[in-house]
Amino acid sequence: MRITFLGTGTSQGIPIIGSTHPVCLSEDPKDRRLRVSVLIEWDDYKYVIDCGPDFREQMLRENCSKIDGIIFTHEHSDHVAGLDDIRPLCYRNGSMPIYAQQRVVDSLKRRFDYIFDAHNKYPGAPEIIVNVIKNKPFALPEMKVIPIRANHYFVDVFGYRFGDFIYLTDVKSVPAEEMHKFKNTKVLVVNALRITPHLSHFNLEEALNFIEEVNPERAYLTHISHLLGFHNEVEKMLPKHVYLAYDGLKITV
């Protein structure tokens, strides 16, 4: 299984518009972060987790002309705002399957009503196949996916387990009854927003404590704000098996 980090930034991305923060002014490409998303590939299949406002740029950067579906963690803008940009993929490859909780599907229908309107569909709008998922395993081609319920302040989000790989973002806590799903995880991706505590996201200390509890072979931090610090400086602070993800990073599981 091959994982590409399409984006590793928080909701505003890095640099933030108009910011003079030193990280936003950094010339290190690892300090430039698009909105958070990953591409997961196995055999000849390609799935994206989340489709934020930088989706077009991410697909162009990776020269990706086909994906087999989009899996959503939750409905916040930095995770869904790029949905209209799937149009070229639909024109080329046909209808796009999406996978999301009913609440997230309902939000997408309100936000992108012209896509989902079956009676007065806007010409040229992308074609979507809706798959409503619950907190139980679902099947993709040659892959069982296990949703993991987590808390993002008052919003329930889904993380996902693909074999030995788990992806979590926008998480502040994970209910105790979900922790058995992490057993024998080899690679864990989890959010680490900044150094100081935050209302709805792990900060660095919380993310590292959670990684220690799960005890994967490797862990990668994502959904990073400029307030976490410079990439190269933060990397030096991390345990040997924990890495700071960056846009374009590719790993194999």
PDB file of C-alpha atoms in Angstrom:
ATOM      1  CA  MET A   1       0.000   0.000   0.000  1.00  0.00           C
ATOM      2  CA  ARG A   2       1.321   3.418  -0.989  1.00  0.00           C
ATOM      3  CA  ILE A   3       0.422   6.626   0.831  1.00  0.00           C
ATOM      4  CA  THR A   4       0.966  10.127  -0.546  1.00  0.00           C
ATOM      5  CA  PHE A   5       0.428  13.114   1.734  1.00  0.00           C
ATOM      6  CA  LEU A   6      -1.434  15.485  -0.590  1.00  0.00           C
ATOM      7  CA  GLY A   7      -1.652  18.175   2.074  1.00  0.00           C
ATOM      8  CA  THR A   8      -0.550  18.416   5.697  1.00  0.00           C
ATOM      9  CA  GLY A   9      -1.776  21.883   6.705  1.00  0.00           C
ATOM     10  CA  THR A  10      -4.537  23.156   8.897  1.00  0.00           C
ATOM     11  CA  SER A  11      -7.687  24.909   7.687  1.00  0.00           C
ATOM     12  CA  GLN A  12      -5.906  28.098   6.592  1.00  0.00           C
ATOM     13  CA  GLY A  13      -2.904  26.345   5.064  1.00  0.00           C
ATOM     14  CA  ILE A  14       0.667  27.604   5.347  1.00  0.00           C
ATOM     15  CA  PRO A  15       1.449  30.358   4.540  1.00  0.00           C
ATOM     16  CA  ILE A  16      -1.646  32.097   5.828  1.00  0.00           C
ATOM     17  CA  ILE A  17      -2.865  34.972   3.677  1.00  0.00           C
ATOM     18  CA  GLY A  18      -1.228  38.176   4.840  1.00  0.00           C
ATOM     19  CA  SER A  19       0.716  36.592   7.719  1.00  0.00           C
ATOM     20  CA  THR A  20       4.195  37.791   8.636  1.00  0.00           C
ATOM     21  CA  HIS A  21       4.806  34.877  11.028  1.00  0.00           C
ATOM     22  CA  PRO A  22       8.320  33.480  10.428  1.00  0.00           C
ATOM     23  CA  VAL A  23       7.008  30.027   9.441  1.00  0.00           C
ATOM     24  CA  CYS A  24       4.688  31.619   6.876  1.00  0.00           C
ATOM     25  CA  LEU A  25       7.694  33.465   5.433  1.00  0.00           C
ATOM     26  CA  SER A  26       9.896  30.353   5.351  1.00  0.00           C
ATOM     27  CA  GLU A  27      11.515  29.413   2.048  1.00  0.00           C
ATOM     28  CA  ASP A  28      11.737  25.734   3.045  1.00  0.00           C
ATOM     29  CA  PRO A  29       9.199  23.881   0.851  1.00  0.00           C
ATOM     30  CA  LYS A  30       8.410  21.579   3.788  1.00  0.00           C
ATOM     31  CA  ASP A  31       6.969  24.596   5.603  1.00  0.00           C
ATOM     32  CA  ARG A  32       4.417  25.213   2.823  1.00  0.00           C
ATOM     33  CA  ARG A  33       1.329  23.146   3.580  1.00  0.00           C
ATOM     34  CA  LEU A  34      -1.871  22.679   1.587  1.00  0.00           C
ATOM     35  CA  ARG A  35      -5.081  21.596   3.293  1.00  0.00           C
ATOM     36  CA  VAL A  36      -4.950  18.103   4.739  1.00  0.00           C
ATOM     37  CA  SER A  37      -5.593  15.030   2.572  1.00  0.00           C
ATOM     38  CA  VAL A  38      -3.980  11.718   1.614  1.00  0.00           C
ATOM     39  CA  LEU A  39      -3.973   9.509  -1.469  1.00  0.00           C
ATOM     40  CA  ILE A  40      -4.029   5.775  -0.709  1.00  0.00           C
ATOM     41  CA  GLU A  41      -3.092   3.272  -3.428  1.00  0.00           C
ATOM     42  CA  TRP A  42      -3.065  -0.521  -3.574  1.00  0.00           C
ATOM     43  CA  ASP A  43      -2.972  -2.752  -6.630  1.00  0.00           C
ATOM     44  CA  ASP A  44      -4.453  -0.474  -9.320  1.00  0.00           C
ATOM     45  CA  TYR A  45      -6.855   1.330  -6.974  1.00  0.00           C
ATOM     46  CA  LYS A  46      -6.593   4.939  -5.796  1.00  0.00           C
ATOM     47  CA  TYR A  47      -8.709   6.529  -3.065  1.00  0.00           C
ATOM     48  CA  VAL A  48      -8.488   9.979  -1.540  1.00  0.00           C
ATOM     49  CA  ILE A  49      -9.366  10.811   2.052  1.00  0.00           C
ATOM     50  CA  ASP A  50     -10.978  14.264   2.029  1.00  0.00           C
ATOM     51  CA  CYS A  51     -11.254  16.702  -0.849  1.00  0.00           C
ATOM     52  CA  GLY A  52     -10.414  20.173   0.364  1.00  0.00           C
ATOM     53  CA  PRO A  53     -10.000  23.524  -1.396  1.00  0.00           C
ATOM     54  CA  ASP A  54      -6.520  22.568  -2.652  1.00  0.00           C
ATOM     55  CA  PHE A  55      -7.686  19.344  -4.347  1.00  0.00           C
ATOM     56  CA  ARG A  56      -7.082  20.616  -7.887  1.00  0.00           C
ATOM     57  CA  GLU A  57      -3.535  21.707  -7.118  1.00  0.00           C
ATOM     58  CA  GLN A  58      -2.832  18.421  -5.331  1.00  0.00           C
ATOM     59  CA  MET A  59      -4.042  16.313  -8.259  1.00  0.00           C
ATOM     60  CA  LEU A  60      -1.975  18.355 -10.699  1.00  0.00           C
ATOM     61  CA  ARG A  61       1.136  18.106  -8.552  1.00  0.00           C
ATOM     62  CA  GLU A  62       0.825  14.319  -8.336  1.00  0.00           C
ATOM     63  CA  ASN A  63      -0.142  13.973 -12.017  1.00  0.00           C
ATOM     64  CA  CYS A  64      -3.193  12.013 -10.873  1.00  0.00           C
ATOM     65  CA  SER A  65      -5.769  11.576 -13.641  1.00  0.00           C
ATOM     66  CA  LYS A  66      -7.923   8.894 -11.947  1.00  0.00           C
ATOM     67  CA  ILE A  67      -9.195   8.147  -8.482  1.00  0.00           C
ATOM     68  CA  ASP A  68     -11.669   5.432  -7.558  1.00  0.00           C
ATOM     69  CA  GLY A  69     -13.443   7.252  -4.754  1.00  0.00           C
ATOM     70  CA  ILE A  70     -13.363   9.882  -2.021  1.00  0.00           C
ATOM     71  CA  ILE A  71     -13.731   9.036   1.669  1.00  0.00           C
ATOM     72  CA  PHE A  72     -14.703  11.909   3.941  1.00  0.00           C
ATOM     73  CA  THR A  73     -13.710  12.329   7.585  1.00  0.00           C
ATOM     74  CA  HIS A  74     -16.233  15.131   8.257  1.00  0.00           C
ATOM     75  CA  GLU A  75     -17.920  18.112   6.662  1.00  0.00           C
ATOM     76  CA  HIS A  76     -15.706  21.088   7.522  1.00  0.00           C
ATOM     77  CA  SER A  77     -14.674  23.269   4.609  1.00  0.00           C
ATOM     78  CA  ASP A  78     -10.995  22.347   4.553  1.00  0.00           C
ATOM     79  CA  HIS A  79     -12.067  18.729   3.991  1.00  0.00           C
ATOM     80  CA  VAL A  80     -14.868  19.113   1.420  1.00  0.00           C
ATOM     81  CA  ALA A  81     -14.570  22.434  -0.420  1.00  0.00           C
ATOM     82  CA  GLY A  82     -12.848  20.931  -3.470  1.00  0.00           C
ATOM     83  CA  LEU A  83     -15.686  18.596  -4.407  1.00  0.00           C
ATOM     84  CA  ASP A  84     -16.574  20.497  -7.583  1.00  0.00           C
ATOM     85  CA  ASP A  85     -13.006  19.998  -8.830  1.00  0.00           C
ATOM     86  CA  ILE A  86     -13.622  16.301  -9.403  1.00  0.00           C
ATOM     87  CA  ARG A  87     -15.388  17.251 -12.656  1.00  0.00           C
ATOM     88  CA  PRO A  88     -12.461  16.407 -15.003  1.00  0.00           C
ATOM     89  CA  LEU A  89     -12.091  13.019 -13.305  1.00  0.00           C
ATOM     90  CA  CYS A  90     -15.794  12.312 -13.787  1.00  0.00           C
ATOM     91  CA  TYR A  91     -15.687  13.396 -17.441  1.00  0.00           C
ATOM     92  CA  ARG A  92     -12.780  11.041 -18.027  1.00  0.00           C
ATOM     93  CA  ASN A  93     -13.628   8.089 -15.802  1.00  0.00           C
ATOM     94  CA  GLY A  94     -17.345   8.240 -15.008  1.00  0.00           C
ATOM     95  CA  SER A  95     -19.284   8.771 -11.788  1.00  0.00           C
ATOM     96  CA  MET A  96     -17.288   9.258  -8.593  1.00  0.00           C
ATOM     97  CA  PRO A  97     -18.159   7.155  -5.530  1.00  0.00           C
ATOM     98  CA  ILE A  98     -18.052   9.029  -2.239  1.00  0.00           C
ATOM     99  CA  TYR A  99     -18.158   7.530   1.263  1.00  0.00           C
ATOM    100  CA  ALA A 100     -19.362   9.496   4.281  1.00  0.00           C
ATOM    101  CA  GLN A 101     -21.637   9.520   7.309  1.00  0.00           C
ATOM    102  CA  GLN A 102     -25.238  10.543   6.611  1.00  0.00           C
ATOM    103  CA  ARG A 103     -24.684  13.842   8.409  1.00  0.00           C
ATOM    104  CA  VAL A 104     -21.750  14.631   6.123  1.00  0.00           C
ATOM    105  CA  VAL A 105     -23.728  13.645   3.013  1.00  0.00           C
ATOM    106  CA  ASP A 106     -26.563  15.938   4.112  1.00  0.00           C
ATOM    107  CA  SER A 107     -24.078  18.790   4.520  1.00  0.00           C
ATOM    108  CA  LEU A 108     -22.634  18.167   1.060  1.00  0.00           C
ATOM    109  CA  LYS A 109     -26.136  18.207  -0.424  1.00  0.00           C
ATOM    110  CA  ARG A 110     -26.794  21.619   1.085  1.00  0.00           C
ATOM    111  CA  ARG A 111     -23.461  23.046   0.073  1.00  0.00           C
ATOM    112  CA  PHE A 112     -23.331  21.519  -3.417  1.00  0.00           C
ATOM    113  CA  ASP A 113     -27.052  21.298  -4.173  1.00  0.00           C
ATOM    114  CA  TYR A 114     -26.448  21.675  -7.923  1.00  0.00           C
ATOM    115  CA  ILE A 115     -24.413  18.433  -7.869  1.00  0.00           C
ATOM    116  CA  PHE A 116     -27.003  16.375  -6.005  1.00  0.00           C
ATOM    117  CA  ASP A 117     -30.189  17.769  -7.580  1.00  0.00           C
ATOM    118  CA  ALA A 118     -31.597  14.792  -9.473  1.00  0.00           C
ATOM    119  CA  HIS A 119     -34.493  16.755 -11.048  1.00  0.00           C
ATOM    120  CA  ASN A 120     -32.815  19.936 -12.218  1.00  0.00           C
ATOM    121  CA  LYS A 121     -29.154  18.992 -12.376  1.00  0.00           C
ATOM    122  CA  TYR A 122     -26.810  21.714 -13.569  1.00  0.00           C
ATOM    123  CA  PRO A 123     -25.205  20.690 -16.910  1.00  0.00           C
ATOM    124  CA  GLY A 124     -21.570  19.779 -16.439  1.00  0.00           C
ATOM    125  CA  ALA A 125     -21.830  19.176 -12.694  1.00  0.00           C
ATOM    126  CA  PRO A 126     -19.904  16.131 -11.483  1.00  0.00           C
ATOM    127  CA  GLU A 127     -21.679  12.794 -11.221  1.00  0.00           C
ATOM    128  CA  ILE A 128     -21.518  11.247  -7.762  1.00  0.00           C
ATOM    129  CA  ILE A 129     -22.446   7.852  -6.328  1.00  0.00           C
ATOM    130  CA  VAL A 130     -23.291   8.252  -2.636  1.00  0.00           C
ATOM    131  CA  ASN A 131     -22.296   5.517  -0.182  1.00  0.00           C
ATOM    132  CA  VAL A 132     -23.517   6.237   3.340  1.00  0.00           C
ATOM    133  CA  ILE A 133     -21.259   4.608   5.911  1.00  0.00           C
ATOM    134  CA  LYS A 134     -21.713   3.954   9.607  1.00  0.00           C
ATOM    135  CA  ASN A 135     -19.283   3.028  12.322  1.00  0.00           C
ATOM    136  CA  LYS A 136     -18.728  -0.463  11.004  1.00  0.00           C
ATOM    137  CA  PRO A 137     -16.399  -1.943   8.357  1.00  0.00           C
ATOM    138  CA  PHE A 138     -17.162  -1.408   4.689  1.00  0.00           C
ATOM    139  CA  ALA A 139     -15.660  -2.936   1.573  1.00  0.00           C
ATOM    140  CA  LEU A 140     -13.607  -1.363  -1.182  1.00  0.00           C
ATOM    141  CA  PRO A 141     -12.054  -3.475  -3.953  1.00  0.00           C
ATOM    142  CA  GLU A 142      -9.555  -5.852  -2.312  1.00  0.00           C
ATOM    143  CA  MET A 143      -9.705  -3.851   0.934  1.00  0.00           C
ATOM    144  CA  LYS A 144     -11.742  -3.775   4.137  1.00  0.00           C
ATOM    145  CA  VAL A 145     -11.938  -0.306   5.670  1.00  0.00           C
ATOM    146  CA  ILE A 146     -12.651   0.126   9.378  1.00  0.00           C
ATOM    147  CA  PRO A 147     -14.051   3.509  10.474  1.00  0.00           C
ATOM    148  CA  ILE A 148     -12.835   4.849  13.816  1.00  0.00           C
ATOM    149  CA  ARG A 149     -15.072   7.325  15.599  1.00  0.00           C
ATOM    150  CA  ALA A 150     -13.294  10.260  17.211  1.00  0.00           C
ATOM    151  CA  ASN A 151     -14.239  13.604  18.737  1.00  0.00           C
ATOM    152  CA  HIS A 152     -13.480  16.978  17.134  1.00  0.00           C
ATOM    153  CA  TYR A 153     -14.936  19.165  19.894  1.00  0.00           C
ATOM    154  CA  PHE A 154     -18.705  18.608  19.418  1.00  0.00           C
ATOM    155  CA  VAL A 155     -18.339  17.025  15.947  1.00  0.00           C
ATOM    156  CA  ASP A 156     -17.949  13.278  15.454  1.00  0.00           C
ATOM    157  CA  VAL A 157     -15.310  12.562  12.835  1.00  0.00           C
ATOM    158  CA  PHE A 158     -14.232   9.299  11.263  1.00  0.00           C
ATOM    159  CA  GLY A 159     -10.692   8.095  11.027  1.00  0.00           C
ATOM    160  CA  TYR A 160     -10.026   5.018   8.909  1.00  0.00           C
ATOM    161  CA  ARG A 161      -8.002   1.828   9.115  1.00  0.00           C
ATOM    162  CA  PHE A 162      -6.761   0.236   5.895  1.00  0.00           C
ATOM    163  CA  GLY A 163      -4.970  -2.968   6.836  1.00  0.00           C
ATOM    164  CA  ASP A 164      -1.970  -1.953   8.949  1.00  0.00           C
ATOM    165  CA  PHE A 165      -2.437   1.782   8.229  1.00  0.00           C
ATOM    166  CA  ILE A 166      -4.597   4.203  10.245  1.00  0.00           C
ATOM    167  CA  TYR A 167      -5.386   7.800   9.316  1.00  0.00           C
ATOM    168  CA  LEU A 168      -6.831  10.238  11.865  1.00  0.00           C
ATOM    169  CA  THR A 169      -7.231  13.972  11.530  1.00  0.00           C
ATOM    170  CA  ASP A 170      -9.064  16.745  13.359  1.00  0.00           C
ATOM    171  CA  VAL A 171      -9.116  14.668  16.527  1.00  0.00           C
ATOM    172  CA  LYS A 172      -9.233  15.909  20.113  1.00  0.00           C
ATOM    173  CA  SER A 173     -10.072  12.573  21.731  1.00  0.00           C
ATOM    174  CA  VAL A 174     -10.861   8.960  20.873  1.00  0.00           C
ATOM    175  CA  PRO A 175     -13.518   7.110  22.911  1.00  0.00           C
ATOM    176  CA  ALA A 176     -12.229   4.159  24.923  1.00  0.00           C
ATOM    177  CA  GLU A 177     -14.553   1.777  23.080  1.00  0.00           C
ATOM    178  CA  GLU A 178     -12.804   2.599  19.791  1.00  0.00           C
ATOM    179  CA  MET A 179      -9.273   1.853  20.970  1.00  0.00           C
ATOM    180  CA  HIS A 180      -9.390  -1.865  20.132  1.00  0.00           C
ATOM    181  CA  LYS A 181      -9.371  -0.868  16.461  1.00  0.00           C
ATOM    182  CA  PHE A 182      -5.772   0.316  16.839  1.00  0.00           C
ATOM    183  CA  LYS A 183      -4.398  -3.087  17.854  1.00  0.00           C
ATOM    184  CA  ASN A 184      -1.212  -4.059  15.987  1.00  0.00           C
ATOM    185  CA  THR A 185      -1.187  -0.873  13.912  1.00  0.00           C
ATOM    186  CA  LYS A 186       2.046  -0.527  11.979  1.00  0.00           C
ATOM    187  CA  VAL A 187       1.648   3.036  10.679  1.00  0.00           C
ATOM    188  CA  LEU A 188      -0.435   5.744  12.358  1.00  0.00           C
ATOM    189  CA  VAL A 189      -1.119   9.230  10.985  1.00  0.00           C
ATOM    190  CA  VAL A 190      -2.564  11.702  13.480  1.00  0.00           C
ATOM    191  CA  ASN A 191      -3.054  15.453  13.746  1.00  0.00           C
ATOM    192  CA  ALA A 192      -0.786  17.735  15.786  1.00  0.00           C
ATOM    193  CA  LEU A 193      -1.926  21.311  15.355  1.00  0.00           C
ATOM    194  CA  ARG A 194       0.479  23.342  17.478  1.00  0.00           C
ATOM    195  CA  ILE A 195       2.465  23.412  20.733  1.00  0.00           C
ATOM    196  CA  THR A 196      -0.172  25.005  22.973  1.00  0.00           C
ATOM    197  CA  PRO A 197      -3.504  23.278  23.725  1.00  0.00           C
ATOM    198  CA  HIS A 198      -6.437  23.713  21.356  1.00  0.00           C
ATOM    199  CA  LEU A 199     -10.174  23.281  21.833  1.00  0.00           C
ATOM    200  CA  SER A 200     -10.753  20.703  19.100  1.00  0.00           C
ATOM    201  CA  HIS A 201      -7.374  19.317  17.983  1.00  0.00           C
ATOM    202  CA  PHE A 202      -4.501  17.407  19.515  1.00  0.00           C
ATOM    203  CA  ASN A 203      -1.560  19.636  20.257  1.00  0.00           C
ATOM    204  CA  LEU A 204       1.921  18.128  19.935  1.00  0.00           C
ATOM    205  CA  GLU A 205       2.032  16.749  23.486  1.00  0.00           C
ATOM    206  CA  GLU A 206      -1.401  15.116  23.150  1.00  0.00           C
ATOM    207  CA  ALA A 207      -0.515  13.627  19.770  1.00  0.00           C
ATOM    208  CA  LEU A 208       2.724  12.140  21.126  1.00  0.00           C
ATOM    209  CA  ASN A 209       0.906  10.727  24.166  1.00  0.00           C
ATOM    210  CA  PHE A 210      -1.689   9.150  21.900  1.00  0.00           C
ATOM    211  CA  ILE A 211       1.030   7.662  19.684  1.00  0.00           C
ATOM    212  CA  GLU A 212       2.688   6.202  22.758  1.00  0.00           C
ATOM    213  CA  GLU A 213      -0.617   4.609  23.781  1.00  0.00           C
ATOM    214  CA  VAL A 214      -1.238   3.089  20.336  1.00  0.00           C
ATOM    215  CA  ASN A 215       2.429   2.064  19.982  1.00  0.00           C
ATOM    216  CA  PRO A 216       2.711   1.784  16.180  1.00  0.00           C
ATOM    217  CA  GLU A 217       5.957   0.947  14.417  1.00  0.00           C
ATOM    218  CA  ARG A 218       5.887   4.401  12.795  1.00  0.00           C
ATOM    219  CA  ALA A 219       3.789   7.522  13.215  1.00  0.00           C
ATOM    220  CA  TYR A 220       3.384  10.673  11.131  1.00  0.00           C
ATOM    221  CA  LEU A 221       2.008  14.012  12.251  1.00  0.00           C
ATOM    222  CA  THR A 222      -0.309  16.013   9.999  1.00  0.00           C
ATOM    223  CA  HIS A 223      -2.910  18.854  10.074  1.00  0.00           C
ATOM    224  CA  ILE A 224      -0.153  21.214  11.141  1.00  0.00           C
ATOM    225  CA  SER A 225      -0.389  24.967  11.683  1.00  0.00           C
ATOM    226  CA  HIS A 226       2.372  27.538  11.492  1.00  0.00           C
ATOM    227  CA  LEU A 227       2.260  27.655  15.294  1.00  0.00           C
ATOM    228  CA  LEU A 228       3.839  24.193  15.539  1.00  0.00           C
ATOM    229  CA  GLY A 229       7.054  25.710  14.228  1.00  0.00           C
ATOM    230  CA  PHE A 230       9.580  25.163  11.448  1.00  0.00           C
ATOM    231  CA  HIS A 231       9.556  21.661   9.995  1.00  0.00           C
ATOM    232  CA  ASN A 232      13.258  20.992  10.527  1.00  0.00           C
ATOM    233  CA  GLU A 233      13.205  22.255  14.110  1.00  0.00           C
ATOM    234  CA  VAL A 234      10.111  20.275  15.112  1.00  0.00           C
ATOM    235  CA  GLU A 235      11.534  17.070  13.600  1.00  0.00           C
ATOM    236  CA  LYS A 236      14.473  17.278  16.021  1.00  0.00           C
ATOM    237  CA  MET A 237      12.036  17.254  18.970  1.00  0.00           C
ATOM    238  CA  LEU A 238      10.287  14.015  17.975  1.00  0.00           C
ATOM    239  CA  PRO A 239      10.899  10.430  19.094  1.00  0.00           C
ATOM    240  CA  LYS A 240      12.840   8.307  16.605  1.00  0.00           C
ATOM    241  CA  HIS A 241       9.773   6.511  15.253  1.00  0.00           C
ATOM    242  CA  VAL A 242       7.664   9.703  14.865  1.00  0.00           C
ATOM    243  CA  TYR A 243       7.971  11.911  11.800  1.00  0.00           C
ATOM    244  CA  LEU A 244       6.577  15.240  10.722  1.00  0.00           C
ATOM    245  CA  ALA A 245       4.697  14.677   7.468  1.00  0.00           C
ATOM    246  CA  TYR A 246       5.020  17.206   4.655  1.00  0.00           C
ATOM    247  CA  ASP A 247       3.242  17.804   1.363  1.00  0.00           C
ATOM    248  CA  GLY A 248       4.290  15.279  -1.262  1.00  0.00           C
ATOM    249  CA  LEU A 249       5.751  12.785   1.217  1.00  0.00           C
ATOM    250  CA  LYS A 250       5.301   9.197  -0.001  1.00  0.00           C
ATOM    251  CA  ILE A 251       5.470   6.169   2.271  1.00  0.00           C
ATOM    252  CA  THR A 252       4.861   2.452   1.855  1.00  0.00           C
ATOM    253  CA  VAL A 253       2.958   0.300   4.330  1.00  0.00           C
TER     254      VAL A 253
END
